[in-house]
Amino acid sequence: MTAIAQTESGVPSSTDARPILDCRGLEKSYGDRRAVAGVGFEIAAGETYGLLGPNGAGKTTTISMVCGLLSRDAGEVVVNGKPLTPSSTDAKTAIGYVPQDLAIYPDLTAKENLTFFGRLYGMARVDIRQRSKEILEITGLADRADERTDEFSGGMKRRLNIGIALLHRPSLLVLDEPTVGVDPQSRNAILGNVEALSGAGMAVLYTTHYMEEAERLCDRVGIIDEGEIKAEGTRRELVAILGEHDHVSLDATGDLTGAARALASLETIAEATHRESGIDLILANASRHLPQILETVAQADAEVTSVNVVEPDLEAVFLKLTGKALRD
Amino acid sequence: MNRALSIATVNATRLARDRVGLFFLFVLPIVLILLLGVSFGGGFEPTLGVVSTGSGPLASELVDALAYEDVIEIDRLDGAKQLIDAVERGGVDAGIVVPAGYDRQLRSGERTEIEFIEPAGTTTAAIRTTVEAIVVDQAARVRAARFASERGAGDFGEAIQTAGLVQDQSPGIEVVVMEEGESTFEGLGQFDLGAASQLVLFMFVNSLAATVALIQTRRLGVSRRMLSTPTSARTIVAGEALGRFVVAMGQGVFIIFAASLLFGVDWGDPLAASALVMAFALVSTGAAMFFGAVLSNEQQAGALTPLSLGLAALGGCMVPLEVFSPTMQTIAHITPHAWAVEGFTEIIRTNAGLAEIALQLVVLLGFAVILLAIASGRLRKSITS
Ligand SMILES: Nc1ncnc2c1ncn2[C@@H]1O[C@H](COP(=O)(O)OP(=O)(O)O)[C@@H](O)[C@H]1O
Ligand SMILES: [Mg+2]
């Protein structure tokens, strides 16, 4: 599946200084709930930009505005120098959108699904035929091209879901949590695909709530929570936010809520939050404060089973920035 | 427009994949038209209750002549009391009583009377015309025979046979009688009205059944994905509506041709029939789009088939509207079905043209416009937010 890189031809050269995607000031409310409150970022050709945030952070809403699926309350989206409006053919044609759901017709074949979306992109018949063949090869679906997609495995559907977005040779690929509910093997294949596409010069917008994916794929990451980008930069830049702080991960049993609250009230602890089977802490000079930590936990009717001082990572950055765990 | 066509085409393709759907779309309506035509087709012929207490050959001949008539059915009853009862209860549409002395009175040249009983406030002109024609026909022969036997040309029995032969050789009289009888029910074949009501019933049922596909398209996010292509919400809505309209029209036209080829159904004025089918296809499309936009999952759509069958029953697709009480007839007209059935009945029964069914067409188009407007708004909203 890494063959995608060689067959992508419509991607502008990365020497082009203008960003492929430039969006700023995006806002969207549902009723009086602010889903996105002033989000903006740029993505250059060949760059992969990650939106990392928990469920409900506003990732899908942001992406929907970027792709023109959703009217925005405020803000601007410019793709390839063309402003995106609901009726803008040029800007939309430059985007390949991979929805979080499997947005394919179950009762049509893989080829028919591709053909249908090719038509909607206004591609010529010959081009659709040619390009469908390429996509089916790339996604490893060539020998199942004429089968209804409801007979496909989950992984195959995912691959087709992505393939449809690549059919019309977009210069910006937008993926909304493409690995949710995917088996590890398909997930690896998808990540490999994205890397290859990016290597071939495609601009990629990738949303996820998996820290590992953001760390592996993304040249730059925007940490998003409650509709705002809390911090943005390369992994190195983001980790620097932690400064001298360490990320300590405790495995523990007992009253974790109470223990986390007790720890958070300690002067030395910057952030404390509990997971299902443990507690995450951000603090400076972890080794010096360890005895105090263990004692506090014990007093709160919980018991620590193991202590890990973790390499500074984006999860810790998220915790430091929001006081919350990325995953619950 | 190309994009709307692509969406419409995909709709049709998906439908063509669905074997069960195709069965409901094309096979079942024809089967039902056949079954209904065979079992109830005669039900449209009015029934004449006959009481004949006289036992002579002239009385029997009269009853036989009535029974032989195609446009009415006869039901022999034992006495005048039973007949009046049957007329009152609607068991028969009208009745006659042939008096006991029928033969004797006719032979002796006395005046005789056949009592014609009809329900109060109902016109049974069609039946009466038929009965009168036959009575007049017999009376003519009786008169001729009596005239002949009085002039010494043999006895009455021989004379009346001769009179019958003479009459058969001068078919002019009989043709006139027959034509009069038939014209009242012109074009009303055994399958005609059944075919029309099945057409209306199935166009609506199948349109609503196909909402499942639209709900699925929305739920899977395919509609939203369409929106990410250079396709406007307006185009998506138009494409979905167009696909449904084309399928409903296809079904309507198929039923019309199949019923006319297989069962000889005469659909009357082609222009009026086409206009009705088109108007009702629009109504069905509007209803389908509406439910496709407001329902959130395919399970909910399961309730649509009972709903559409209920509307069809209320709208006179299962039992003719004429059978309904006046109040029920009024209520029936809240359904588009009633208007469509009424329109078809007009063009089939009386060969009405566009002008005569203008009211029905306007009402149907009104239904269609309102449904389509609401549905388009709801569907647009459901895919853009
Ligand atoms: N159609 C909608 N109507 C109302 N609220 C919504 C709708 N879509 C999303 N939201 C709310 O907006 C917020 C952001 O949602 P979303 O963008 O889907 O987050 P994410 O993709 O990061 O999980 C959430 O609080 C969600 O409940
Ligand atoms: Mg989401």
XYZ file of C-alpha atoms and ligand atoms in Angstrom:
741
model
C 0.000 0.000 0.000
C 2.991 2.276 0.154
C 2.708 2.508 -3.608
C 0.419 5.503 -3.138
C 3.465 7.732 -3.046
C 4.552 6.894 -6.558
C 1.159 7.302 -8.161
C 0.246 10.646 -6.674
C 0.854 13.106 -9.439
C -1.430 16.076 -8.897
C 0.349 17.274 -5.790
C 2.054 20.661 -6.032
C 5.765 20.787 -5.396
C 6.767 21.493 -1.860
C 8.880 24.456 -2.974
C 5.613 26.364 -3.287
C 5.792 28.831 -0.425
C 2.053 29.382 -0.127
C 0.382 27.037 2.361
C -2.056 24.555 0.907
C -4.494 25.217 3.717
C -4.806 28.465 5.582
C -7.667 28.711 8.022
C -8.137 31.227 10.784
C -10.627 32.394 13.357
C -12.980 29.441 12.862
C -15.966 29.551 15.164
C -19.029 27.379 15.479
C -21.744 27.111 18.090
C -24.552 24.603 18.335
C -27.248 26.544 20.121
C -25.401 28.122 23.007
C -22.756 25.412 23.051
C -19.494 26.676 21.573
C -18.008 23.708 19.750
C -15.177 25.632 18.101
C -14.025 28.965 19.467
C -11.440 30.587 17.245
C -9.337 27.871 15.662
C -6.737 28.557 12.983
C -3.695 26.894 11.452
C -1.725 26.535 8.236
C -0.563 23.427 6.451
C 2.132 23.435 3.780
C 2.573 20.942 0.976
C 4.200 17.770 2.239
C 3.346 18.671 5.795
C 1.173 16.630 8.117
C -0.678 18.627 10.705
C -2.355 16.850 13.589
C -5.299 17.996 15.647
C -4.879 16.124 18.914
C -7.662 16.268 21.433
C -10.151 14.142 23.362
C -13.692 13.314 22.257
C -15.819 16.412 22.055
C -12.810 18.743 21.693
C -14.120 20.151 18.430
C -11.976 18.256 15.911
C -14.796 17.062 13.670
C -16.497 20.438 13.800
C -13.252 22.134 12.768
C -12.680 19.684 9.934
C -16.268 20.049 8.760
C -15.757 23.775 8.390
C -12.435 23.263 6.613
C -14.093 20.910 4.116
C -17.147 23.114 3.607
C -19.601 20.626 5.116
C -20.675 22.996 7.799
C -21.373 26.699 7.667
C -19.078 28.621 9.992
C -20.149 31.358 12.365
C -16.881 33.172 11.776
C -13.489 32.610 10.209
C -11.869 32.004 6.882
C -10.695 28.959 4.990
C -8.342 29.319 2.034
C -7.297 26.249 0.065
C -4.599 26.584 -2.589
C -5.121 30.326 -2.469
C -8.854 29.976 -3.137
C -11.350 30.942 -0.450
C -13.714 28.151 0.478
C -17.410 28.907 0.359
C -20.292 26.427 0.166
C -20.347 26.856 -3.612
C -16.612 27.045 -4.275
C -15.778 24.302 -6.719
C -12.033 24.999 -6.842
C -11.367 24.917 -3.126
C -13.482 21.797 -2.610
C -11.833 19.978 -5.497
C -8.451 20.502 -3.847
C -9.571 18.619 -0.737
C -9.907 14.899 -0.203
C -12.085 14.272 2.823
C -12.006 10.995 4.733
C -14.928 10.984 7.153
C -14.716 9.289 10.500
C -17.663 7.078 9.527
C -17.524 4.649 6.650
C -19.305 6.888 4.198
C -19.701 4.401 1.367
C -22.750 2.757 -0.162
C -22.997 -0.770 1.236
C -25.076 -2.071 -1.663
C -22.763 -0.792 -4.385
C -19.458 -2.313 -5.390
C -16.104 -0.717 -4.634
C -15.808 0.375 -8.237
C -19.312 1.831 -8.295
C -18.616 3.800 -5.134
C -15.455 5.227 -6.669
C -17.228 6.032 -9.926
C -20.037 7.810 -8.129
C -17.748 10.114 -6.189
C -15.588 10.649 -9.253
C -18.680 11.991 -11.018
C -19.458 14.280 -8.134
C -15.930 15.627 -8.436
C -16.686 16.325 -12.073
C -14.024 13.952 -13.366
C -14.221 12.717 -16.943
C -15.366 9.129 -17.436
C -12.059 7.971 -18.853
C -10.213 9.594 -16.016
C -12.511 7.976 -13.448
C -11.936 4.557 -14.983
C -8.171 4.997 -15.091
C -7.903 6.494 -11.640
C -10.281 3.961 -10.003
C -8.032 1.218 -11.239
C -5.024 2.889 -9.666
C -6.824 3.458 -6.383
C -8.072 -0.124 -6.260
C -4.493 -1.323 -6.805
C -3.117 0.976 -4.160
C -5.715 0.005 -1.583
C -5.306 -3.682 -2.374
C -8.933 -4.015 -3.438
C -8.325 -4.707 -7.135
C -9.536 -8.304 -6.973
C -12.652 -7.320 -5.008
C -13.484 -4.299 -7.166
C -16.826 -5.705 -8.312
C -18.033 -6.924 -4.955
C -20.585 -5.105 -2.884
C -18.875 -3.318 -0.048
C -21.154 -4.810 2.591
C -19.231 -8.006 1.992
C -15.939 -6.289 2.838
C -14.082 -6.610 6.120
C -13.831 -3.535 8.319
C -10.261 -2.924 7.186
C -11.192 -3.137 3.509
C -14.004 -0.653 3.991
C -11.598 1.716 5.721
C -9.179 1.463 2.818
C -11.927 2.185 0.316
C -13.105 5.059 2.492
C -9.648 6.590 2.153
C -9.290 5.600 -1.495
C -12.407 7.548 -2.462
C -10.854 10.691 -1.013
C -7.723 10.243 -3.145
C -9.502 9.538 -6.427
C -9.555 13.106 -7.700
C -5.892 13.834 -6.805
C -6.455 16.361 -4.042
C -3.613 18.460 -2.726
C -4.953 18.385 0.827
C -6.027 15.156 2.463
C -8.230 15.536 5.523
C -8.656 12.494 7.745
C -11.013 12.456 10.702
C -9.875 9.837 13.219
C -9.355 7.226 10.515
C -8.129 4.519 12.882
C -10.958 4.451 15.412
C -12.257 0.929 15.742
C -9.651 -0.472 13.385
C -7.571 -3.589 14.047
C -3.836 -2.991 14.670
C -2.800 -4.309 11.269
C -5.141 -2.065 9.268
C -4.204 0.801 11.521
C -0.551 0.347 10.704
C -1.369 0.205 7.012
C -3.354 3.433 7.241
C -0.566 5.228 9.083
C 1.907 3.935 6.494
C -0.327 5.268 3.741
C -0.483 8.704 5.251
C 3.285 8.787 5.654
C 3.751 7.822 2.042
C 1.296 10.426 0.785
C 2.948 13.098 2.860
C 6.327 11.985 1.561
C 4.988 12.537 -1.950
C 4.164 16.130 -1.128
C 0.551 15.985 -0.041
C -0.619 18.282 2.718
C -2.395 16.254 5.396
C -4.773 17.294 8.155
C -5.095 14.453 10.616
C -7.278 14.394 13.705
C -6.860 11.893 16.458
C -7.156 11.369 20.144
C -4.269 8.890 20.062
C -1.051 10.523 21.149
C 1.082 7.851 19.483
C -0.437 8.580 16.081
C 0.124 12.294 16.415
C 3.723 11.703 17.492
C 4.424 9.285 14.661
C 2.749 11.081 11.769
C 2.595 14.747 12.385
C 5.179 17.358 11.577
C 3.210 19.778 13.695
C 0.453 19.194 16.197
C -2.294 21.463 17.438
C -3.492 20.479 20.875
C -7.223 21.130 20.910
C -9.607 21.148 23.825
C -12.989 22.763 24.338
C -12.908 24.244 20.877
C -9.589 25.997 21.244
C -6.058 25.225 20.186
C -4.187 25.315 23.474
C -0.737 24.971 21.957
C 0.762 24.254 18.588
C 4.166 23.187 17.308
C 6.469 20.316 16.578
C 6.648 17.542 19.124
C 9.886 18.993 20.457
C 8.365 22.463 20.823
C 5.343 21.110 22.599
C 7.284 18.951 25.008
C 9.343 22.001 25.902
C 6.162 23.414 27.432
C 6.643 20.893 30.196
C 9.931 22.635 31.105
C 11.553 20.909 34.044
C 8.413 18.950 34.764
C 8.281 15.181 34.808
C 5.377 12.947 33.901
C 4.812 10.358 36.590
C 2.374 7.571 35.916
C 1.150 5.607 38.925
C -0.660 2.305 38.720
C -2.955 2.217 41.706
C -6.101 0.712 43.192
C -8.650 2.063 45.655
C -10.212 5.508 45.762
C -8.415 7.000 42.762
C -10.670 10.032 42.522
C -9.961 10.990 46.112
C -6.255 10.281 45.758
C -5.970 12.395 42.615
C -7.756 15.246 44.349
C -5.484 15.014 47.360
C -2.401 14.982 45.123
C -3.609 17.943 43.084
C -3.855 20.021 46.246
C -0.182 19.479 46.988
C 1.969 22.520 46.310
C 4.626 20.516 44.474
C 2.244 18.914 41.982
C 1.365 20.866 38.832
C -1.381 18.550 37.550
C -2.954 15.341 38.774
C -5.631 13.288 37.073
C -6.804 9.721 37.394
C -7.280 7.045 34.789
C -9.203 3.821 35.145
C -6.297 2.012 36.754
C -3.984 4.741 37.914
C -3.059 8.378 38.299
C -1.034 10.712 36.061
C 1.032 13.500 37.592
C 2.999 16.417 36.243
C 5.589 17.811 38.643
C 9.153 19.084 38.856
C 11.822 16.968 40.561
C 9.718 13.854 40.691
C 12.284 11.670 42.472
C 12.537 14.112 45.399
C 8.775 14.179 45.974
C 8.074 10.492 45.549
C 7.791 9.654 49.275
C 5.299 12.480 49.771
C 3.260 11.273 46.801
C 3.077 7.707 48.065
C 2.073 8.869 51.509
C -0.680 11.116 50.177
C -2.091 8.285 48.087
C -2.057 5.910 51.060
C -3.896 8.447 53.218
C -6.577 8.725 50.544
C -7.425 5.014 50.833
C -5.628 3.998 47.661
C -2.613 1.806 47.059
C 0.161 2.338 44.538
C 1.229 -0.820 42.747
C 3.874 0.677 40.479
C 5.512 3.993 39.669
C 6.779 5.026 36.223
C 8.563 8.218 35.379
C 7.565 8.614 31.747
C 9.534 10.267 28.957
C 7.979 13.633 28.344
C 5.275 13.090 25.699
C 2.274 14.829 24.161
C -0.027 13.154 26.647
C 1.860 14.897 29.432
C 1.693 18.162 27.510
C -2.046 17.790 27.184
C -2.333 17.070 30.885
C -0.204 20.075 31.736
C -2.221 22.347 29.459
C -5.720 21.218 30.313
C -5.484 19.384 33.607
C -7.202 16.448 31.901
C -6.130 13.123 30.514
C -6.319 12.769 26.737
C -8.170 9.501 27.142
C -10.533 8.512 29.873
C -27.451 19.012 -13.076
C -25.017 16.291 -14.046
C -24.351 15.708 -10.392
C -28.044 15.511 -9.552
C -28.358 12.922 -12.323
C -25.482 10.925 -10.870
C -27.182 10.891 -7.484
C -30.496 9.925 -9.079
C -28.791 7.145 -11.041
C -27.158 5.744 -7.934
C -30.571 5.675 -6.290
C -32.040 3.668 -9.118
C -29.031 1.339 -9.227
C -29.347 0.610 -5.543
C -33.016 -0.138 -5.941
C -32.364 -2.457 -8.857
C -30.010 -4.428 -6.590
C -32.782 -5.101 -4.153
C -34.616 -8.233 -5.274
C -37.354 -7.907 -2.700
C -37.797 -4.270 -3.651
C -38.144 -5.172 -7.305
C -40.732 -7.779 -6.473
C -42.828 -5.210 -4.626
C -42.234 -2.671 -7.340
C -43.190 -4.659 -10.405
C -44.417 -8.164 -9.671
C -46.734 -7.861 -6.712
C -48.904 -5.053 -8.137
C -49.587 -7.076 -11.273
C -50.318 -10.219 -9.291
C -52.764 -8.307 -7.107
C -54.478 -6.676 -10.051
C -54.968 -10.154 -11.456
C -56.239 -11.626 -8.198
C -58.562 -8.725 -7.455
C -59.851 -8.691 -11.012
C -60.607 -12.385 -10.906
C -62.226 -12.462 -7.486
C -63.952 -9.098 -7.246
C -63.997 -7.898 -10.816
C -67.660 -8.887 -11.012
C -68.375 -6.932 -7.883
C -68.609 -3.807 -9.936
C -71.633 -5.149 -11.754
C -74.799 -4.135 -9.952
C -76.924 -6.953 -8.617
C -80.611 -7.176 -9.390
C -82.774 -9.128 -7.004
C -85.423 -11.113 -8.874
C -88.619 -12.567 -7.442
C -90.530 -14.627 -9.924
C -93.489 -16.493 -8.461
C -95.035 -17.084 -11.838
C -94.117 -20.417 -13.359
C -94.926 -19.884 -17.013
C -92.429 -19.881 -19.890
C -92.727 -16.101 -20.426
C -91.731 -15.361 -16.829
C -88.779 -17.767 -17.049
C -87.780 -16.282 -20.368
C -87.713 -12.823 -18.886
C -85.589 -13.931 -15.953
C -83.258 -15.846 -18.257
C -82.873 -12.789 -20.447
C -81.942 -10.739 -17.401
C -79.472 -13.370 -16.241
C -77.911 -13.481 -19.686
C -77.218 -9.751 -19.547
C -73.521 -8.950 -18.991
C -73.880 -5.671 -17.204
C -75.950 -6.868 -14.266
C -75.941 -9.857 -12.044
C -79.149 -11.354 -10.793
C -79.915 -12.874 -7.494
C -83.099 -14.946 -7.276
C -85.103 -14.414 -4.139
C -88.133 -16.196 -2.739
C -90.583 -13.421 -2.119
C -91.304 -9.704 -2.248
C -90.628 -9.367 1.461
C -87.136 -10.847 1.182
C -86.466 -8.646 -1.827
C -87.411 -5.436 -0.030
C -85.227 -6.562 2.835
C -82.276 -7.229 0.563
C -82.673 -3.859 -1.145
C -82.799 -2.077 2.180
C -79.736 -3.847 3.508
C -77.819 -3.319 0.283
C -77.556 -7.017 -0.462
C -78.832 -6.221 -3.926
C -78.765 -2.876 -5.699
C -82.380 -3.064 -6.892
C -85.010 -5.685 -7.522
C -88.007 -6.684 -9.588
C -91.053 -8.713 -8.769
C -92.545 -10.689 -11.620
C -96.207 -11.300 -10.612
C -97.623 -14.789 -10.258
C -100.070 -14.334 -13.112
C -97.481 -12.952 -15.506
C -97.886 -15.532 -18.274
C -101.667 -15.688 -18.025
C -102.097 -11.939 -18.083
C -99.804 -11.510 -21.073
C -101.441 -14.233 -23.085
C -104.906 -12.823 -22.423
C -103.782 -9.362 -23.336
C -104.325 -7.994 -19.832
C -102.149 -5.288 -18.528
C -99.408 -6.594 -16.269
C -97.001 -4.870 -14.018
C -93.440 -5.635 -13.051
C -92.598 -3.956 -9.813
C -89.177 -2.276 -9.729
C -87.808 -1.734 -6.244
C -84.877 0.575 -5.578
C -83.330 1.921 -2.403
C -84.548 5.378 -1.438
C -82.368 8.246 -2.518
C -80.195 6.206 -4.839
C -80.252 6.252 -8.569
C -80.352 2.881 -10.150
C -80.957 4.238 -13.605
C -78.394 1.892 -15.085
C -80.156 -1.187 -13.799
C -83.576 0.122 -14.640
C -82.538 0.868 -18.202
C -81.332 -2.682 -18.618
C -84.459 -4.165 -17.101
C -86.725 -1.928 -19.141
C -84.932 -2.817 -22.326
C -85.491 -6.477 -21.728
C -89.086 -6.053 -20.695
C -89.840 -3.875 -23.707
C -88.156 -6.430 -25.887
C -90.346 -9.209 -24.566
C -93.453 -7.082 -24.671
C -92.870 -6.373 -28.346
C -92.763 -10.054 -29.124
C -95.823 -10.757 -26.979
C -97.774 -8.087 -28.783
C -96.692 -9.364 -32.167
C -97.603 -12.928 -31.235
C -101.017 -11.975 -29.860
C -101.699 -9.946 -32.952
C -100.785 -12.914 -35.127
C -102.799 -15.500 -33.171
C -105.881 -13.234 -33.066
C -105.644 -12.971 -36.837
C -105.737 -16.791 -36.932
C -102.076 -17.428 -37.595
C -101.874 -20.367 -35.186
C -101.846 -20.445 -31.421
C -99.992 -18.035 -29.220
C -97.135 -20.425 -28.446
C -96.215 -20.863 -32.115
C -96.751 -17.221 -32.825
C -94.406 -16.028 -30.175
C -91.678 -18.302 -31.487
C -92.147 -16.863 -34.922
C -92.076 -13.383 -33.469
C -88.737 -14.230 -31.815
C -87.308 -15.423 -35.123
C -88.495 -12.343 -36.943
C -86.949 -10.177 -34.296
C -83.623 -11.993 -34.522
C -83.574 -11.265 -38.224
C -84.047 -7.573 -37.643
C -81.207 -6.962 -35.194
C -81.587 -3.213 -35.396
C -83.887 -3.144 -32.398
C -81.762 -5.375 -30.280
C -78.557 -3.462 -30.991
C -80.140 -0.259 -29.833
C -81.168 -1.880 -26.613
C -77.793 -3.422 -25.996
C -75.926 -0.197 -26.687
C -78.020 1.668 -24.253
C -77.317 -0.888 -21.641
C -73.606 -0.901 -22.199
C -72.976 2.784 -22.514
C -73.630 3.360 -18.846
C -70.671 1.203 -17.920
C -68.551 1.931 -20.889
C -64.923 0.906 -20.525
C -65.433 -0.599 -17.132
C -63.682 -3.899 -17.587
C -63.239 -6.452 -14.896
C -59.712 -5.257 -14.018
C -59.983 -1.541 -14.653
C -60.752 0.015 -11.287
C -58.749 -2.613 -9.416
C -55.740 -1.742 -11.526
C -56.113 1.963 -10.812
C -56.346 1.524 -7.065
C -53.422 -0.902 -7.022
C -51.409 1.573 -9.042
C -52.029 4.293 -6.478
C -51.481 1.971 -3.532
C -48.202 0.553 -4.779
C -46.668 3.776 -6.017
C -47.033 5.181 -2.535
C -46.083 2.047 -0.606
C -42.923 1.528 -2.633
C -41.893 5.146 -2.474
C -42.142 5.077 1.297
C -40.370 1.735 1.470
C -37.464 3.261 -0.429
C -36.989 5.873 2.292
C -34.823 3.316 4.056
C -32.140 3.934 1.451
C -32.257 7.678 2.040
C -32.097 7.315 5.806
C -29.135 4.985 5.389
C -27.378 7.403 3.053
C -27.746 10.095 5.666
C -26.858 7.954 8.638
C -23.728 6.529 7.026
C -22.544 10.057 6.277
C -22.626 9.529 2.521
C -24.741 12.660 2.075
C -22.241 14.700 4.047
C -19.444 13.234 2.030
C -21.248 14.362 -1.127
C -21.223 17.824 0.368
C -17.418 17.711 0.573
C -17.308 17.363 -3.202
C -18.197 20.387 -5.310
C -21.872 19.473 -4.931
C -24.288 21.829 -3.224
C -26.875 20.732 -0.698
C -29.512 21.867 -3.160
C -28.138 19.518 -5.810
C -28.000 16.614 -3.376
C -31.628 17.138 -2.413
C -32.609 17.499 -6.075
C -30.753 14.298 -6.974
C -32.375 12.296 -4.203
C -35.813 13.589 -5.199
C -35.220 13.006 -8.888
C -34.118 9.413 -8.288
C -37.246 8.692 -6.323
C -39.513 10.424 -8.793
C -38.055 8.493 -11.718
C -38.550 5.182 -9.936
C -42.145 6.028 -8.957
C -42.892 7.118 -12.527
C -41.240 3.995 -13.871
C -43.418 1.870 -11.669
C -46.567 3.787 -12.596
C -45.899 3.563 -16.310
C -45.000 -0.106 -15.985
C -48.243 -0.941 -14.189
C -50.263 1.003 -16.746
C -48.710 -0.821 -19.680
C -48.630 -4.227 -18.037
C -52.263 -3.992 -16.923
C -53.387 -2.850 -20.326
C -51.413 -5.532 -22.179
C -52.091 -8.403 -19.803
C -55.615 -7.648 -18.654
C -56.882 -5.288 -21.314
C -57.339 -2.476 -18.811
C -58.475 0.670 -20.582
C -56.890 3.655 -18.837
C -58.944 6.205 -20.726
C -57.445 9.424 -22.011
C -53.652 8.880 -22.153
C -52.911 12.523 -21.424
C -55.126 12.601 -18.353
C -53.771 9.259 -17.154
C -50.152 10.434 -17.593
C -50.868 13.655 -15.752
C -52.403 11.732 -12.856
C -49.524 9.276 -12.644
C -47.033 12.120 -12.705
C -48.872 14.110 -10.050
C -49.136 11.092 -7.802
C -45.477 10.190 -8.380
C -44.620 13.684 -7.168
C -46.788 13.225 -4.081
C -45.136 9.880 -3.326
C -41.698 11.393 -3.848
C -42.517 14.250 -1.518
C -43.741 11.891 1.198
C -40.680 9.666 0.793
C -38.312 12.628 0.977
C -40.095 13.943 4.024
C -39.774 10.711 5.977
C -36.271 10.167 4.628
C -35.305 13.513 6.106
C -37.007 13.333 9.492
C -36.526 9.717 10.535
C -33.204 8.972 12.144
C -32.818 5.241 11.603
C -33.937 2.421 9.378
C -35.959 0.732 12.126
C -38.295 3.691 12.340
C -38.920 3.356 8.628
C -40.486 -0.032 9.341
C -43.596 1.811 10.477
C -44.003 3.394 7.065
C -45.413 0.328 5.335
C -48.353 -0.033 7.749
C -48.835 3.718 7.499
C -48.934 3.694 3.727
C -51.277 0.711 3.683
C -53.535 2.517 6.145
C -53.595 5.622 3.981
C -54.338 3.479 0.953
C -57.269 1.814 2.727
C -58.617 5.160 3.884
C -58.084 6.609 0.437
C -60.239 4.022 -1.278
C -57.529 1.794 -2.736
C -58.819 -1.332 -1.053
C -62.561 -0.776 -0.993
C -64.142 1.608 -3.481
C -64.850 5.069 -2.117
C -68.519 4.711 -3.132
C -68.957 2.122 -0.422
C -67.878 4.643 2.253
C -70.445 6.673 4.170
C -70.580 10.343 3.184
C -68.634 11.313 6.325
C -65.975 8.724 5.626
C -65.764 9.892 2.038
C -65.039 13.388 3.277
C -62.414 12.093 5.681
C -60.908 9.944 2.932
C -60.064 13.087 1.029
C -57.374 14.038 3.504
C -55.342 11.376 1.736
C -53.834 12.080 -1.669
C -54.888 8.532 -2.532
C -58.570 9.408 -2.564
C -57.980 12.214 -5.038
C -55.849 10.047 -7.277
C -58.310 7.145 -7.205
C -61.140 9.547 -7.902
C -59.235 10.975 -10.859
C -58.534 7.546 -12.299
C -62.121 6.458 -11.751
C -63.277 9.501 -13.687
C -61.053 8.889 -16.667
C -61.654 5.152 -16.718
C -65.418 5.227 -16.180
C -66.453 8.281 -18.065
C -63.488 8.783 -20.331
C -62.840 12.133 -18.665
C -60.073 14.302 -20.055
C -57.614 16.682 -18.410
C -60.276 19.336 -17.883
C -62.607 17.033 -15.967
C -59.912 15.906 -13.557
C -58.408 19.366 -13.119
C -59.561 19.559 -9.511
C -57.943 16.241 -8.625
C -54.735 17.243 -10.393
C -54.553 20.586 -8.630
C -55.112 19.010 -5.226
C -52.478 16.340 -5.899
C -49.960 18.911 -7.085
C -50.744 20.902 -3.960
C -49.909 17.882 -1.808
C -46.730 17.370 -3.820
C -45.542 20.959 -3.580
C -46.112 21.164 0.164
C -44.488 17.806 0.889
C -41.519 18.470 -1.381
C -40.955 21.923 0.077
C -40.974 20.708 3.673
C -38.927 17.643 2.809
C -36.263 19.582 0.917
C -35.851 21.998 3.780
C -35.575 19.224 6.344
C -33.207 17.151 4.254
C -30.948 20.105 3.550
C -30.830 20.893 7.203
C -30.114 17.318 8.169
C -27.065 17.087 5.931
C -25.627 20.544 6.462
C -25.667 20.704 10.250
N -24.674 18.479 15.399
C -24.369 18.855 16.649
N -25.304 19.406 17.438
C -25.025 19.807 18.701
N -23.825 19.690 19.267
C -22.834 19.148 18.547
C -23.061 18.697 17.210
N -21.881 18.205 16.737
C -20.997 18.339 17.730
N -21.551 18.895 18.811
C -20.857 19.235 20.077
O -19.744 20.038 19.748
C -18.619 19.644 20.480
C -17.502 19.276 19.545
O -17.842 18.109 18.857
P -16.906 17.445 17.775
O -16.417 18.504 16.867
O -17.640 16.332 17.170
O -15.722 16.904 18.669
P -14.612 15.803 18.328
O -14.664 15.524 16.877
O -13.340 16.437 18.739
O -14.925 14.623 19.149
C -19.049 18.491 21.354
O -19.346 19.009 22.614
C -20.298 17.988 20.695
O -21.178 17.476 21.664
Mg -14.948 13.629 15.911
